[in-house]
Short mmCIF file of N, CA and C in Angstrom, two decimals:
data_model
loop_
_atom_site.label_atom_id
_atom_site.label_comp_id
_atom_site.label_asym_id
_atom_site.label_seq_id
_atom_site.Cartn_x
_atom_site.Cartn_y
_atom_site.Cartn_z
N MET A 1 78.82 -218.62 35.68
CA MET A 1 77.93 -218.91 37.02
C MET A 1 76.01 -218.51 36.31
N GLY A 2 75.56 -219.11 36.90
CA GLY A 2 73.90 -219.67 36.69
C GLY A 2 73.45 -219.06 37.79
N TRP A 3 71.78 -219.41 37.89
CA TRP A 3 71.18 -219.17 38.05
C TRP A 3 70.89 -219.10 39.45
N GLN A 4 71.56 -221.26 39.46
CA GLN A 4 71.35 -221.06 41.54
C GLN A 4 71.78 -220.17 42.46
N ASP A 5 73.08 -219.72 40.95
CA ASP A 5 74.66 -219.57 42.33
C ASP A 5 73.65 -218.40 42.79
N LEU A 6 73.42 -217.16 41.72
CA LEU A 6 73.04 -215.79 41.99
C LEU A 6 71.87 -216.18 43.77
N ARG A 7 71.39 -217.15 43.55
CA ARG A 7 69.63 -217.35 44.05
C ARG A 7 70.21 -218.21 45.50
N ALA A 8 71.36 -218.57 45.27
CA ALA A 8 72.01 -218.55 46.65
C ALA A 8 73.14 -217.31 47.42
N LEU A 9 73.29 -216.41 46.74
CA LEU A 9 74.04 -215.83 47.40
C LEU A 9 72.47 -214.27 47.26
N ARG A 10 71.86 -214.09 47.35
CA ARG A 10 70.69 -212.85 47.56
C ARG A 10 70.00 -213.55 48.78
N ALA A 11 69.99 -214.89 48.80
CA ALA A 11 68.84 -215.62 49.80
C ALA A 11 70.81 -215.71 50.92
N ALA A 12 71.36 -215.65 51.35
CA ALA A 12 72.39 -215.57 51.44
C ALA A 12 72.62 -213.74 52.40
N VAL A 13 72.08 -213.10 51.20
CA VAL A 13 72.13 -211.01 51.55
C VAL A 13 71.06 -211.23 52.32
N ARG A 14 70.14 -211.87 51.98
CA ARG A 14 69.08 -211.52 52.02
C ARG A 14 68.47 -212.02 53.76
N HIS A 15 68.75 -213.06 54.25
CA HIS A 15 69.00 -213.67 55.46
C HIS A 15 69.98 -213.66 56.16
N GLY A 16 71.19 -212.78 56.18
CA GLY A 16 71.96 -212.40 56.49
C GLY A 16 72.52 -213.66 56.93
N SER A 17 72.83 -214.45 56.91
CA SER A 17 73.73 -215.63 57.37
C SER A 17 73.48 -217.23 55.97
N ILE A 18 74.28 -217.71 55.77
CA ILE A 18 74.12 -219.46 54.89
C ILE A 18 73.50 -220.18 55.71
N THR A 19 73.42 -219.71 56.46
CA THR A 19 72.81 -221.02 57.86
C THR A 19 71.26 -220.75 57.21
N ALA A 20 70.95 -219.59 57.67
CA ALA A 20 69.29 -219.23 56.78
C ALA A 20 68.74 -219.79 56.03
N ALA A 21 69.80 -218.92 54.69
CA ALA A 21 69.35 -218.88 53.47
C ALA A 21 69.39 -220.86 53.35
N ALA A 22 70.23 -220.97 53.23
CA ALA A 22 69.99 -222.80 53.13
C ALA A 22 68.81 -223.19 53.30
N ALA A 23 68.40 -223.43 55.00
CA ALA A 23 66.94 -223.72 55.06
C ALA A 23 66.25 -223.34 54.62
N VAL A 24 65.84 -221.85 54.71
CA VAL A 24 64.99 -221.13 52.96
C VAL A 24 65.42 -221.94 52.12
N LEU A 25 66.03 -221.84 51.04
CA LEU A 25 66.20 -222.90 49.98
C LEU A 25 65.65 -224.23 49.77
N ASP A 26 65.34 -225.17 50.73
CA ASP A 26 65.48 -226.00 51.64
C ASP A 26 67.12 -226.84 51.18
N ARG A 27 68.09 -226.76 51.22
CA ARG A 27 69.11 -226.64 50.33
C ARG A 27 71.00 -227.06 51.82
N THR A 28 71.79 -228.56 51.80
CA THR A 28 72.67 -227.82 53.34
C THR A 28 73.35 -226.12 53.52
N ARG A 29 73.73 -226.48 53.93
CA ARG A 29 74.82 -225.15 54.76
C ARG A 29 75.57 -224.87 53.21
N PRO A 30 76.69 -226.40 53.94
CA PRO A 30 77.41 -226.75 52.88
C PRO A 30 77.82 -226.58 51.58
N ALA A 31 76.23 -227.72 51.11
CA ALA A 31 76.30 -227.09 49.22
C ALA A 31 76.50 -225.36 49.38
N LEU A 32 75.25 -224.93 49.71
CA LEU A 32 75.08 -223.00 49.79
C LEU A 32 76.38 -222.72 49.61
N SER A 33 76.66 -222.68 50.57
CA SER A 33 78.87 -222.35 50.77
C SER A 33 79.24 -222.62 49.59
N ARG A 34 78.74 -223.38 48.97
CA ARG A 34 80.30 -223.79 47.96
C ARG A 34 79.54 -223.65 46.36
N ARG A 35 78.12 -222.83 46.28
CA ARG A 35 77.46 -222.54 45.33
C ARG A 35 78.66 -220.67 45.23
N ILE A 36 78.06 -220.62 46.54
CA ILE A 36 78.60 -217.96 46.73
C ILE A 36 80.19 -218.85 46.48
N ALA A 37 80.73 -219.86 46.62
CA ALA A 37 82.36 -220.20 46.24
C ALA A 37 82.60 -219.72 45.36
N ARG A 38 82.17 -220.73 44.94
CA ARG A 38 82.49 -221.45 42.64
C ARG A 38 81.68 -219.68 42.21
N LEU A 39 80.97 -219.46 43.05
CA LEU A 39 80.37 -217.49 42.35
C LEU A 39 82.04 -216.72 42.40
N GLU A 40 82.16 -216.50 43.83
CA GLU A 40 83.56 -215.84 44.28
C GLU A 40 85.35 -216.32 43.98
N ARG A 41 84.80 -217.87 42.72
CA ARG A 41 85.82 -217.74 42.51
C ARG A 41 86.00 -217.24 40.79
N GLN A 42 84.42 -218.05 40.25
CA GLN A 42 84.93 -217.21 38.85
C GLN A 42 84.65 -215.62 39.02
N LEU A 43 83.96 -214.63 39.63
CA LEU A 43 84.18 -213.51 39.59
C LEU A 43 84.92 -213.09 39.84
N GLY A 44 86.56 -213.57 41.00
CA GLY A 44 87.53 -213.28 40.72
C GLY A 44 87.71 -211.54 41.52
N THR A 45 86.46 -212.14 42.47
CA THR A 45 86.17 -211.14 44.01
C THR A 45 85.46 -211.68 44.82
N PRO A 46 85.38 -211.54 46.47
CA PRO A 46 84.72 -211.61 47.33
C PRO A 46 83.29 -211.12 47.18
N LEU A 47 82.23 -211.78 47.78
CA LEU A 47 80.76 -211.82 47.92
C LEU A 47 80.08 -211.14 49.48
N LEU A 48 80.84 -211.80 49.84
CA LEU A 48 80.33 -211.72 51.32
C LEU A 48 81.17 -211.96 52.01
N VAL A 49 81.36 -210.84 53.24
CA VAL A 49 81.62 -211.29 54.41
C VAL A 49 80.98 -212.37 54.92
N ARG A 50 82.18 -213.10 55.61
CA ARG A 50 81.66 -214.58 56.49
C ARG A 50 82.50 -213.85 57.64
N THR A 51 81.10 -214.66 59.05
CA THR A 51 81.90 -214.65 59.82
C THR A 51 80.92 -215.68 60.97
N PRO A 52 81.39 -216.21 62.14
CA PRO A 52 81.23 -217.73 62.03
C PRO A 52 79.67 -217.84 62.05
N ARG A 53 78.63 -216.64 62.32
CA ARG A 53 77.03 -216.29 62.23
C ARG A 53 76.34 -215.85 61.66
N SER A 54 77.23 -215.03 60.51
CA SER A 54 76.28 -214.59 59.71
C SER A 54 77.50 -213.48 58.32
N CYS A 55 76.61 -213.27 57.73
CA CYS A 55 77.00 -212.57 56.35
C CYS A 55 77.04 -211.37 55.86
N VAL A 56 78.06 -211.01 55.72
CA VAL A 56 77.65 -209.70 54.67
C VAL A 56 78.15 -209.12 53.25
N PRO A 57 77.56 -208.59 52.22
CA PRO A 57 78.14 -208.77 50.78
C PRO A 57 78.75 -206.85 51.08
N THR A 58 79.68 -207.95 50.17
CA THR A 58 80.88 -206.88 49.79
C THR A 58 80.35 -205.46 48.43
N ASP A 59 80.88 -204.49 48.96
CA ASP A 59 80.28 -204.26 47.62
C ASP A 59 79.86 -204.32 46.21
N ALA A 60 81.05 -205.36 45.82
CA ALA A 60 80.14 -206.23 44.77
C ALA A 60 79.56 -206.76 44.62
N GLY A 61 79.25 -207.48 45.89
CA GLY A 61 77.63 -208.37 45.88
C GLY A 61 76.93 -207.56 46.49
N ARG A 62 76.71 -206.76 46.73
CA ARG A 62 75.86 -205.43 47.46
C ARG A 62 75.22 -205.92 45.29
N LEU A 63 75.74 -204.87 44.80
CA LEU A 63 76.13 -204.85 43.72
C LEU A 63 75.16 -205.63 43.12
N LEU A 64 75.93 -207.50 42.47
CA LEU A 64 75.48 -208.40 41.95
C LEU A 64 74.33 -208.90 42.60
N VAL A 65 74.41 -208.57 43.92
CA VAL A 65 72.60 -209.15 44.57
C VAL A 65 71.62 -208.09 43.88
N ASP A 66 71.89 -206.57 44.32
CA ASP A 66 70.65 -205.70 43.43
C ASP A 66 71.07 -205.85 41.89
N SER A 67 71.20 -206.16 41.15
CA SER A 67 71.83 -206.58 39.21
C SER A 67 70.83 -207.39 39.56
N ALA A 68 70.73 -208.97 39.87
CA ALA A 68 69.69 -209.80 39.94
C ALA A 68 68.49 -209.18 40.77
N ALA A 69 68.45 -208.78 41.38
CA ALA A 69 66.76 -208.00 41.31
C ALA A 69 66.08 -207.29 40.50
N HIS A 70 66.35 -206.90 38.72
CA HIS A 70 65.82 -206.06 37.90
C HIS A 70 66.18 -207.01 36.66
N PRO A 71 65.49 -206.29 35.30
CA PRO A 71 65.70 -207.50 34.78
C PRO A 71 66.77 -207.36 34.20
N GLY A 72 66.74 -208.04 32.71
CA GLY A 72 67.75 -207.72 31.99
C GLY A 72 69.07 -208.56 32.34
N LEU A 73 69.47 -209.03 33.24
CA LEU A 73 70.74 -209.51 33.99
C LEU A 73 71.31 -211.53 33.64
N GLY A 74 70.39 -211.23 32.20
CA GLY A 74 71.47 -212.11 32.18
C GLY A 74 72.66 -212.33 30.66
N HIS A 75 72.67 -211.16 30.28
CA HIS A 75 74.15 -210.32 30.29
C HIS A 75 74.90 -211.07 31.59
N LEU A 76 74.71 -211.11 32.84
CA LEU A 76 76.42 -211.16 33.96
C LEU A 76 76.27 -212.90 33.49
N VAL A 77 74.92 -213.87 33.02
CA VAL A 77 75.35 -215.44 33.19
C VAL A 77 75.79 -215.36 31.83
N GLY A 78 76.30 -216.61 32.16
CA GLY A 78 77.68 -217.53 30.25
C GLY A 78 77.72 -216.55 30.27
N PRO A 79 78.62 -217.14 28.82
CA PRO A 79 79.86 -217.08 27.88
C PRO A 79 80.29 -215.09 28.10
N GLY A 80 79.07 -215.33 27.22
CA GLY A 80 78.91 -214.00 27.01
C GLY A 80 79.20 -212.43 28.01
N GLY A 81 79.46 -213.40 29.22
CA GLY A 81 78.82 -211.89 30.59
C GLY A 81 80.04 -211.62 31.08
N ALA A 82 80.99 -212.03 30.69
CA ALA A 82 82.80 -211.18 30.92
C ALA A 82 83.48 -209.88 30.70
N ASP A 83 82.61 -209.28 30.38
CA ASP A 83 82.69 -207.40 30.56
C ASP A 83 81.70 -207.48 31.63
N ALA A 84 80.75 -208.16 31.94
CA ALA A 84 79.90 -207.21 33.08
C ALA A 84 81.11 -208.01 34.81
N ARG A 85 81.29 -209.56 34.22
CA ARG A 85 82.05 -209.92 35.57
C ARG A 85 83.53 -209.03 35.31
N ARG A 86 83.44 -208.69 34.71
CA ARG A 86 84.56 -208.22 35.13
C ARG A 86 84.11 -206.34 35.64
N ARG A 87 83.36 -205.94 35.23
CA ARG A 87 82.98 -204.58 36.23
C ARG A 87 83.29 -204.81 37.33
N LEU A 88 82.36 -206.36 37.53
CA LEU A 88 81.87 -206.66 38.99
C LEU A 88 83.48 -206.80 39.70
N ARG A 89 84.08 -206.59 39.32
CA ARG A 89 85.72 -206.86 39.78
C ARG A 89 86.45 -205.57 40.07
N GLY A 90 85.65 -204.21 39.27
CA GLY A 90 86.56 -202.88 38.92
C GLY A 90 87.33 -203.17 37.97
N GLY A 91 87.07 -203.34 36.58
CA GLY A 91 87.94 -203.94 35.06
C GLY A 91 87.87 -202.72 34.24
N ALA A 92 88.32 -202.91 33.77
CA ALA A 92 87.65 -201.32 32.86
C ALA A 92 87.06 -202.26 31.11
N SER A 93 85.98 -201.93 30.98
CA SER A 93 85.63 -201.89 29.61
C SER A 93 86.14 -201.45 28.57
N VAL A 94 87.08 -201.07 27.18
CA VAL A 94 87.43 -200.11 27.15
C VAL A 94 86.35 -200.40 25.62
N GLY A 95 85.75 -199.59 24.84
CA GLY A 95 85.03 -199.40 23.28
C GLY A 95 83.72 -199.36 23.66
N ARG A 96 83.37 -200.35 25.12
CA ARG A 96 81.37 -200.51 24.78
C ARG A 96 80.57 -199.95 26.41
N ALA A 97 80.11 -199.27 25.77
CA ALA A 97 79.09 -199.37 26.84
C ALA A 97 78.32 -200.04 27.44
N PRO A 98 78.24 -200.25 28.78
CA PRO A 98 77.89 -201.35 29.74
C PRO A 98 76.15 -202.16 29.08
N ARG A 99 76.11 -203.16 28.94
CA ARG A 99 74.95 -203.51 27.99
C ARG A 99 74.06 -203.62 28.33
N ALA A 100 74.07 -203.26 30.09
CA ALA A 100 72.44 -202.42 30.29
C ALA A 100 71.90 -201.20 29.96
N VAL A 101 73.55 -199.99 29.48
CA VAL A 101 73.20 -198.85 28.90
C VAL A 101 71.94 -199.52 27.76
N GLN A 102 73.80 -200.81 26.93
CA GLN A 102 72.98 -200.27 25.60
C GLN A 102 71.15 -201.19 25.17
N THR A 103 70.37 -201.43 26.09
CA THR A 103 69.59 -202.78 26.08
C THR A 103 68.50 -202.23 26.62
N GLN A 104 68.43 -200.98 28.30
CA GLN A 104 67.28 -200.35 28.35
C GLN A 104 66.54 -199.13 28.57
N PRO A 105 65.97 -199.06 27.44
CA PRO A 105 64.73 -198.12 27.05
C PRO A 105 65.60 -196.87 27.92
N HIS A 106 65.35 -195.85 27.36
CA HIS A 106 65.57 -193.91 28.11
C HIS A 106 64.85 -193.76 28.45
N VAL A 107 64.46 -193.19 29.79
CA VAL A 107 63.24 -193.16 30.22
C VAL A 107 64.16 -192.12 31.05
N HIS A 108 63.33 -190.48 30.74
CA HIS A 108 63.26 -189.04 30.41
C HIS A 108 62.04 -189.20 32.23
N SER A 109 63.18 -188.39 33.01
CA SER A 109 62.43 -187.84 34.43
C SER A 109 62.03 -186.43 34.11
N GLY A 110 60.79 -185.59 34.54
CA GLY A 110 60.61 -184.88 35.04
C GLY A 110 59.30 -184.41 33.79
#
């Protein structure tokens, strides 16, 4: 999973279609579609529900897009991101707290 793949997914979700996202990112629709399909294969789960003229994120797609909007996404990218990618698919990681919990400072509300 690379940053350009995440950027493609975020744009498709934000603009509601792969065609619109491709235009905004100055890419072809097939190229953007391949990036998103590769991301889905790597994660082992669908990220978008596609219709002929639009796309809507699945729960996993929404989770990934929302996570990409926050600092600390690096734990999803690269070979060390297997646990985070497993969580996107709904699998469990035994014995480890999510990396976001491990690295984020504790903030008290109130």
